[in-house]
Tab-separated table of C-alpha atoms in Angstrom:
chain	number	residue	atom	x	y	z
A	1	MET	CA	56.387	-5.770	20.146
A	2	ASP	CA	59.691	-5.030	21.882
A	3	PRO	CA	59.297	-5.719	25.629
A	4	VAL	CA	60.567	-2.239	26.549
A	5	ASP	CA	57.812	-0.547	24.577
A	6	PRO	CA	54.886	0.908	26.557
A	7	LYS	CA	51.597	-0.982	26.649
A	8	PRO	CA	48.348	0.186	25.005
A	9	HIS	CA	46.089	2.420	27.096
A	10	PRO	CA	42.706	2.358	25.338
A	11	HIS	CA	40.520	3.915	28.062
A	12	ALA	CA	41.794	7.334	29.043
A	13	THR	CA	40.402	9.032	32.119
A	14	ALA	CA	38.798	12.468	31.986
A	15	GLU	CA	41.892	13.854	33.728
A	16	GLU	CA	44.201	12.331	31.109
A	17	VAL	CA	42.061	13.711	28.298
A	18	GLN	CA	42.169	17.153	29.885
A	19	ALA	CA	45.962	16.969	30.182
A	20	ALA	CA	46.176	15.963	26.515
A	21	TYR	CA	44.837	19.358	25.449
A	22	GLU	CA	48.203	20.797	26.508
A	23	ASP	CA	50.283	17.929	25.085
A	24	PRO	CA	49.660	16.950	21.440
A	25	LYS	CA	51.872	13.860	21.672
A	26	LEU	CA	49.932	12.565	24.689
A	27	ALA	CA	46.731	13.352	22.789
A	28	ASN	CA	47.919	11.268	19.850
A	29	VAL	CA	48.714	8.331	22.115
A	30	LEU	CA	45.371	8.466	23.955
A	31	TYR	CA	43.297	9.044	20.825
A	32	HIS	CA	44.940	6.357	18.720
A	33	ASP	CA	45.126	3.806	21.537
A	34	TRP	CA	41.373	4.351	21.951
A	35	GLU	CA	40.797	3.854	18.215
A	36	ALA	CA	43.212	0.965	17.601
A	37	GLY	CA	40.835	-1.922	18.229
A	38	THR	CA	38.099	-0.602	15.920
A	39	TYR	CA	40.104	1.524	13.482
A	40	ASP	CA	40.028	-0.918	10.571
A	41	GLU	CA	36.270	-1.310	10.902
A	42	LYS	CA	35.655	2.431	11.277
A	43	TRP	CA	37.567	3.299	8.116
A	44	SER	CA	36.569	0.172	6.140
A	45	ILE	CA	40.206	-0.951	6.031
A	46	SER	CA	40.858	-4.443	4.735
A	47	TYR	CA	43.819	-6.473	3.544
A	48	ASP	CA	42.280	-7.881	0.403
A	49	GLU	CA	42.240	-6.921	-3.265
A	50	ARG	CA	40.188	-3.768	-2.656
A	51	CYS	CA	42.702	-2.093	-0.336
A	52	ILE	CA	45.741	-3.660	-2.026
A	53	THR	CA	44.647	-1.925	-5.227
A	54	TYR	CA	43.920	1.315	-3.385
A	55	ALA	CA	47.335	1.368	-1.664
A	56	THR	CA	49.352	0.465	-4.753
A	57	ASP	CA	47.422	2.951	-6.904
A	58	ARG	CA	48.045	5.741	-4.357
A	59	PHE	CA	51.716	4.822	-4.234
A	60	ARG	CA	52.096	4.748	-8.006
A	61	ALA	CA	50.220	8.047	-8.420
A	62	VAL	CA	52.836	9.931	-6.430
A	63	ALA	CA	55.994	7.785	-6.796
A	64	GLY	CA	55.558	6.847	-10.431
A	65	ASP	CA	56.673	3.247	-9.808
A	66	THR	CA	55.795	0.214	-7.718
A	67	GLY	CA	59.235	-1.055	-6.762
A	68	PRO	CA	59.891	-3.615	-5.540
A	69	TYR	CA	61.682	-2.175	-2.503
A	70	ALA	CA	63.624	-4.598	-0.310
A	71	HIS	CA	62.997	-3.032	3.118
A	72	ALA	CA	60.447	-0.342	3.978
A	73	LEU	CA	59.479	1.526	7.132
A	74	GLU	CA	55.958	2.806	7.747
A	75	LEU	CA	56.034	5.900	9.934
A	76	GLY	CA	52.904	6.424	12.052
A	77	CYS	CA	51.738	3.026	10.885
A	78	GLY	CA	48.308	2.923	12.497
A	79	THR	CA	47.033	-0.593	11.965
A	80	GLY	CA	49.513	-1.140	9.130
A	81	PHE	CA	47.092	-0.345	6.314
A	82	PHE	CA	49.535	1.249	3.889
A	83	LEU	CA	52.623	-0.918	4.366
A	84	LEU	CA	50.868	-4.279	4.675
A	85	ASN	CA	48.827	-3.711	1.541
A	86	LEU	CA	51.923	-2.511	-0.340
A	87	MET	CA	53.671	-5.710	0.751
A	88	GLN	CA	50.763	-7.801	-0.507
A	89	GLY	CA	50.895	-5.835	-3.757
A	90	ASP	CA	54.601	-6.777	-4.176
A	91	VAL	CA	55.787	-3.187	-3.774
A	92	VAL	CA	57.701	-4.050	-0.565
A	93	GLU	CA	59.438	-7.285	0.432
A	94	LYS	CA	60.201	-6.731	4.150
A	95	GLY	CA	58.664	-4.195	6.521
A	96	SER	CA	59.102	-2.307	9.784
A	97	VAL	CA	56.436	-0.220	11.530
A	98	THR	CA	56.557	2.583	14.077
A	99	ASP	CA	53.832	4.604	15.768
A	100	LEU	CA	53.576	6.803	18.857
A	101	SER	CA	50.537	4.716	19.887
A	102	PRO	CA	51.345	1.327	21.475
A	103	GLY	CA	47.844	0.143	20.599
A	104	MET	CA	48.358	0.838	16.905
A	105	VAL	CA	51.734	-0.928	16.799
A	106	GLU	CA	50.195	-3.934	18.540
A	107	VAL	CA	47.363	-4.153	15.988
A	108	ALA	CA	49.712	-3.586	13.023
A	109	LEU	CA	51.981	-6.424	14.142
A	110	ARG	CA	48.987	-8.672	14.747
A	111	ASN	CA	47.670	-7.907	11.260
A	112	ALA	CA	51.101	-8.651	9.778
A	113	GLU	CA	51.282	-11.962	11.629
A	114	GLN	CA	47.837	-12.983	10.419
A	115	LEU	CA	48.882	-12.142	6.851
A	116	GLU	CA	52.204	-13.999	7.342
A	117	LEU	CA	54.205	-10.929	6.358
A	118	PRO	CA	57.779	-10.306	7.641
A	119	VAL	CA	57.319	-7.161	9.753
A	120	ASP	CA	58.934	-5.877	12.956
A	121	GLY	CA	57.752	-2.864	14.945
A	122	ARG	CA	58.519	-0.299	17.621
A	123	VAL	CA	56.602	2.328	19.550
A	124	ALA	CA	58.438	5.456	18.470
A	125	ASP	CA	58.293	9.192	17.935
A	126	ALA	CA	58.536	10.192	14.256
A	127	GLU	CA	60.926	12.945	15.277
A	128	ARG	CA	63.348	10.339	16.720
A	129	ILE	CA	63.161	7.182	14.596
A	130	PRO	CA	64.826	4.248	16.451
A	131	TYR	CA	66.712	2.813	13.471
A	132	ASP	CA	70.266	3.329	12.248
A	133	ASP	CA	71.352	5.612	9.431
A	134	ASP	CA	70.975	4.245	5.890
A	135	THR	CA	68.664	1.377	6.910
A	136	PHE	CA	65.671	1.527	4.564
A	137	ASP	CA	65.100	1.529	0.830
A	138	LEU	CA	61.710	3.165	1.325
A	139	VAL	CA	59.850	5.098	4.036
A	140	VAL	CA	56.081	5.431	3.730
A	141	GLY	CA	53.256	6.941	5.732
A	142	HIS	CA	49.529	7.392	5.260
A	143	ALA	CA	47.648	10.275	6.896
A	144	VAL	CA	50.495	10.757	9.367
A	145	LEU	CA	52.285	14.051	8.677
A	146	HIS	CA	49.405	16.136	10.032
A	147	HIS	CA	49.804	14.422	13.434
A	148	ILE	CA	53.535	15.203	13.820
A	149	PRO	CA	54.350	18.383	15.787
A	150	ASP	CA	57.663	19.075	14.008
A	151	VAL	CA	57.287	17.961	10.388
A	152	PRO	CA	60.698	19.329	9.258
A	153	ALA	CA	62.421	17.359	12.052
A	154	ALA	CA	60.557	14.195	11.037
A	155	MET	CA	61.552	14.743	7.414
A	156	ARG	CA	65.191	15.041	8.417
A	157	GLU	CA	64.874	11.771	10.344
A	158	VAL	CA	63.305	10.106	7.313
A	159	LEU	CA	66.238	11.198	5.164
A	160	ARG	CA	68.663	9.946	7.834
A	161	VAL	CA	67.269	6.386	7.963
A	162	LEU	CA	66.924	6.096	4.186
A	163	LYS	CA	69.730	4.565	2.183
A	164	PRO	CA	71.332	6.882	-0.409
A	165	GLY	CA	68.905	7.045	-3.309
A	166	GLY	CA	66.065	5.714	-1.141
A	167	ARG	CA	62.548	7.065	-1.592
A	168	PHE	CA	59.869	8.344	0.787
A	169	VAL	CA	56.139	8.477	0.041
A	170	PHE	CA	53.672	10.167	2.382
A	171	ALA	CA	50.070	9.982	1.220
A	172	GLY	CA	46.644	11.021	2.425
A	173	ASP	CA	47.255	14.205	4.429
A	174	PRO	CA	44.717	17.048	4.370
A	175	THR	CA	45.158	20.205	2.352
A	176	ASN	CA	44.271	23.570	3.841
A	177	VAL	CA	41.133	23.926	1.738
A	178	GLY	CA	40.117	20.262	1.861
A	179	ASN	CA	40.314	20.089	5.632
A	180	PHE	CA	37.936	23.056	5.930
A	181	TYR	CA	35.079	21.553	3.945
A	182	ALA	CA	35.637	18.001	5.252
A	183	ARG	CA	35.439	19.137	8.887
A	184	LYS	CA	32.305	21.202	8.294
A	185	LEU	CA	30.577	18.321	6.518
A	186	GLY	CA	31.559	15.872	9.263
A	187	GLN	CA	30.321	18.142	12.033
A	188	LEU	CA	27.011	18.777	10.279
A	189	THR	CA	26.455	15.076	9.578
A	190	TRP	CA	27.206	14.112	13.196
A	191	TRP	CA	24.799	16.768	14.537
A	192	LEU	CA	22.012	15.762	12.159
A	193	THR	CA	22.382	12.016	12.710
A	194	THR	CA	22.614	12.129	16.504
A	195	ASN	CA	19.629	14.486	16.747
A	196	VAL	CA	17.344	12.869	14.180
A	197	THR	CA	17.845	9.454	15.788
A	198	LYS	CA	16.452	10.849	19.043
A	199	LEU	CA	13.013	10.707	17.406
A	200	SER	CA	11.135	7.644	18.616
A	201	PRO	CA	10.586	6.051	15.165
A	202	LEU	CA	14.357	6.114	14.620
A	203	ASN	CA	15.564	5.114	18.104
A	204	ASP	CA	16.813	1.785	16.754
A	205	TRP	CA	19.278	3.735	14.615
A	206	ARG	CA	20.776	5.482	17.636
A	207	ARG	CA	23.914	4.181	19.279
A	208	PRO	CA	23.858	3.883	23.088
A	209	GLN	CA	24.473	7.260	24.714
A	210	GLU	CA	27.614	5.945	26.419
A	211	GLU	CA	29.141	5.110	23.024
A	212	LEU	CA	28.143	8.480	21.590
A	213	ASP	CA	29.657	10.280	24.570
A	214	GLU	CA	32.917	8.344	24.188
A	215	SER	CA	32.970	9.113	20.466
A	216	SER	CA	32.389	12.785	21.211
A	217	ARG	CA	35.284	12.853	23.681
A	218	ALA	CA	37.532	11.234	21.096
A	219	ALA	CA	36.316	13.593	18.394
A	220	ALA	CA	37.118	16.524	20.680
A	221	LEU	CA	40.712	15.310	20.825
A	222	GLU	CA	40.917	15.515	17.031
A	223	ALA	CA	41.325	19.256	17.505
A	224	VAL	CA	44.547	18.419	19.345
A	225	VAL	CA	45.888	15.450	17.353
A	226	ASP	CA	45.257	16.995	13.930
A	227	LEU	CA	48.029	19.552	14.100
A	228	HIS	CA	48.507	20.618	10.488
A	229	THR	CA	46.929	21.054	7.130
A	230	PHE	CA	49.132	21.554	4.094
A	231	ASP	CA	49.626	23.670	1.042
A	232	PRO	CA	51.140	21.333	-1.594
A	233	GLY	CA	53.850	23.806	-2.568
A	234	GLU	CA	54.838	24.441	1.038
A	235	LEU	CA	55.027	20.696	1.691
A	236	GLU	CA	57.402	20.350	-1.258
A	237	ARG	CA	59.582	23.127	0.173
A	238	THR	CA	59.634	21.414	3.576
A	239	ALA	CA	60.874	18.178	2.010
A	240	ARG	CA	63.565	19.981	0.020
A	241	GLY	CA	64.591	21.901	3.128
A	242	ALA	CA	65.200	18.563	4.893
A	243	GLY	CA	67.602	17.593	2.116
A	244	ALA	CA	65.383	15.624	-0.269
A	245	VAL	CA	65.727	15.687	-4.048
A	246	ASP	CA	63.277	14.819	-6.840
A	247	VAL	CA	60.437	16.139	-4.629
A	248	LYS	CA	56.871	16.185	-5.929
A	249	ALA	CA	53.461	16.705	-4.290
A	250	VAL	CA	50.189	15.597	-5.879
A	251	THR	CA	46.592	16.012	-4.700
A	252	GLU	CA	43.419	13.956	-5.106
A	253	GLU	CA	39.786	13.662	-3.980
A	254	LEU	CA	37.341	16.534	-4.265
A	255	SER	CA	33.903	15.162	-5.124
A	256	ALA	CA	34.949	11.862	-3.509
A	257	ALA	CA	35.758	13.695	-0.256
A	258	LEU	CA	32.525	15.698	-0.360
A	259	PHE	CA	30.715	12.353	-0.495
A	260	GLY	CA	33.028	10.314	1.709
A	261	TRP	CA	33.206	12.481	4.818
A	262	PRO	CA	29.428	12.559	5.478
A	263	VAL	CA	29.252	8.819	4.768
A	264	ARG	CA	32.039	7.962	7.226
A	265	THR	CA	30.544	10.220	9.889
A	266	PHE	CA	27.092	8.691	9.452
A	267	GLU	CA	28.586	5.202	9.761
A	268	ALA	CA	30.286	6.197	13.014
A	269	ALA	CA	27.043	7.584	14.460
A	270	VAL	CA	24.684	4.628	13.892
A	271	PRO	CA	24.845	0.983	15.030
A	272	ARG	CA	27.079	-1.052	12.725
A	273	GLU	CA	24.499	-3.837	12.390
A	274	LYS	CA	22.074	-1.422	10.703
A	275	LEU	CA	24.400	-1.074	7.734
A	276	GLY	CA	24.772	-4.228	5.670
A	277	PHE	CA	26.815	-5.338	2.705
A	278	GLY	CA	24.584	-3.442	0.296
A	279	TRP	CA	25.348	-0.152	2.002
A	280	ALA	CA	29.067	-0.909	2.046
A	281	MET	CA	29.111	-1.628	-1.685
A	282	PHE	CA	27.031	1.480	-2.457
A	283	ALA	CA	29.440	3.666	-0.484
A	284	TYR	CA	32.540	2.087	-1.996
A	285	ARG	CA	31.318	2.067	-5.607
A	286	THR	CA	30.134	5.667	-5.374
A	287	TRP	CA	33.470	6.745	-3.903
A	288	GLN	CA	35.261	4.884	-6.735
A	289	ARG	CA	33.218	6.625	-9.427
A	290	LEU	CA	33.719	10.053	-7.874
A	291	SER	CA	37.447	9.410	-7.512
A	292	TRP	CA	37.548	8.675	-11.241
A	293	VAL	CA	35.809	12.000	-11.910
A	294	ASP	CA	38.303	13.795	-9.672
A	295	GLU	CA	41.325	12.223	-11.348
A	296	ASN	CA	40.191	12.348	-14.954
A	297	VAL	CA	38.052	15.498	-15.086
A	298	LEU	CA	38.335	17.873	-12.134
A	299	SER	CA	42.115	17.599	-11.728
A	300	LYS	CA	42.480	18.843	-15.319
A	301	VAL	CA	40.630	22.093	-14.699
A	302	LEU	CA	40.955	22.932	-10.993
A	303	PRO	CA	44.038	23.981	-8.983
A	304	ARG	CA	45.608	21.223	-6.895
A	305	GLU	CA	45.079	23.221	-3.697
A	306	VAL	CA	41.273	22.616	-3.651
A	307	PHE	CA	41.522	18.817	-3.459
A	308	TYR	CA	41.280	17.095	-0.092
A	309	ASN	CA	44.363	14.828	0.026
A	310	VAL	CA	47.974	15.720	-0.640
A	311	SER	CA	50.796	13.193	-1.101
A	312	VAL	CA	54.505	13.935	-1.332
A	313	THR	CA	57.515	11.950	-2.490
A	314	GLY	CA	61.246	12.501	-2.808
A	315	ARG	CA	64.600	10.768	-2.536
A	316	LYS	CA	67.709	10.901	-0.385
A	317	PRO	CA	70.633	12.184	-2.447
A	318	VAL	CA	73.061	9.523	-3.611
């Protein structure tokens, strides 16, 4: 990490959390610094064939190709999930990462180093990307647009740093409808799990109260860091308004999201050691099968607006 970049701050005070309710960018820093060290585990992120396939399939589904692209930037990189797996899948040759959270940039660069991938990184605001005009062949992001206060400004910055003809791909942001049912399912699952495990026969399945309290504080900040949900058509218009051409938005996950959100919430509410490899494979295989149903059956008969995830792509004019 560049020495002038701020350092991670993973343990926010109650006063800092309170201040974050009035400052969504501070909230994003505090929330994601808190999550950085355990984010890959929480979301079952890996850098092996499973997630390489997932990332390249998501990219191809919206972009229609898999490159290769010589130099790509991941905006709001998190732990580097999208870019690093695209690099391993030969979609990208060289990478750069940015995130508002110092903790996330630190983890992304560490992951890249462990994978021996050529990646540099900066702590940066998506509305002011610290790279020169016409730098990148590709800009990507995964589940990032809904965290950015001014999405049109970020889109204009993306177009600025892209080379003429360069592509952007943003995947995995919530739709208006999808966010509604995912949030309700998550809240219900958290309430049920944390209350049922208070019963003495199930105490071993209850996380220590201190961990649950910290998770609840972080979850409360989600109301601040999750700034937007999207209508696919409106997202396309935003990209075109920033100057992009060849813009297209696609959606995915309906039954897979209805299954996945309760599963992820349950996993976050119980001790990790209680859930073994068998559970992990059950959850993953079920999600795979439901994703197939969504893509091959439900997407043919239902409007794109009811699916959970929306992805958008476009190009900078030549």
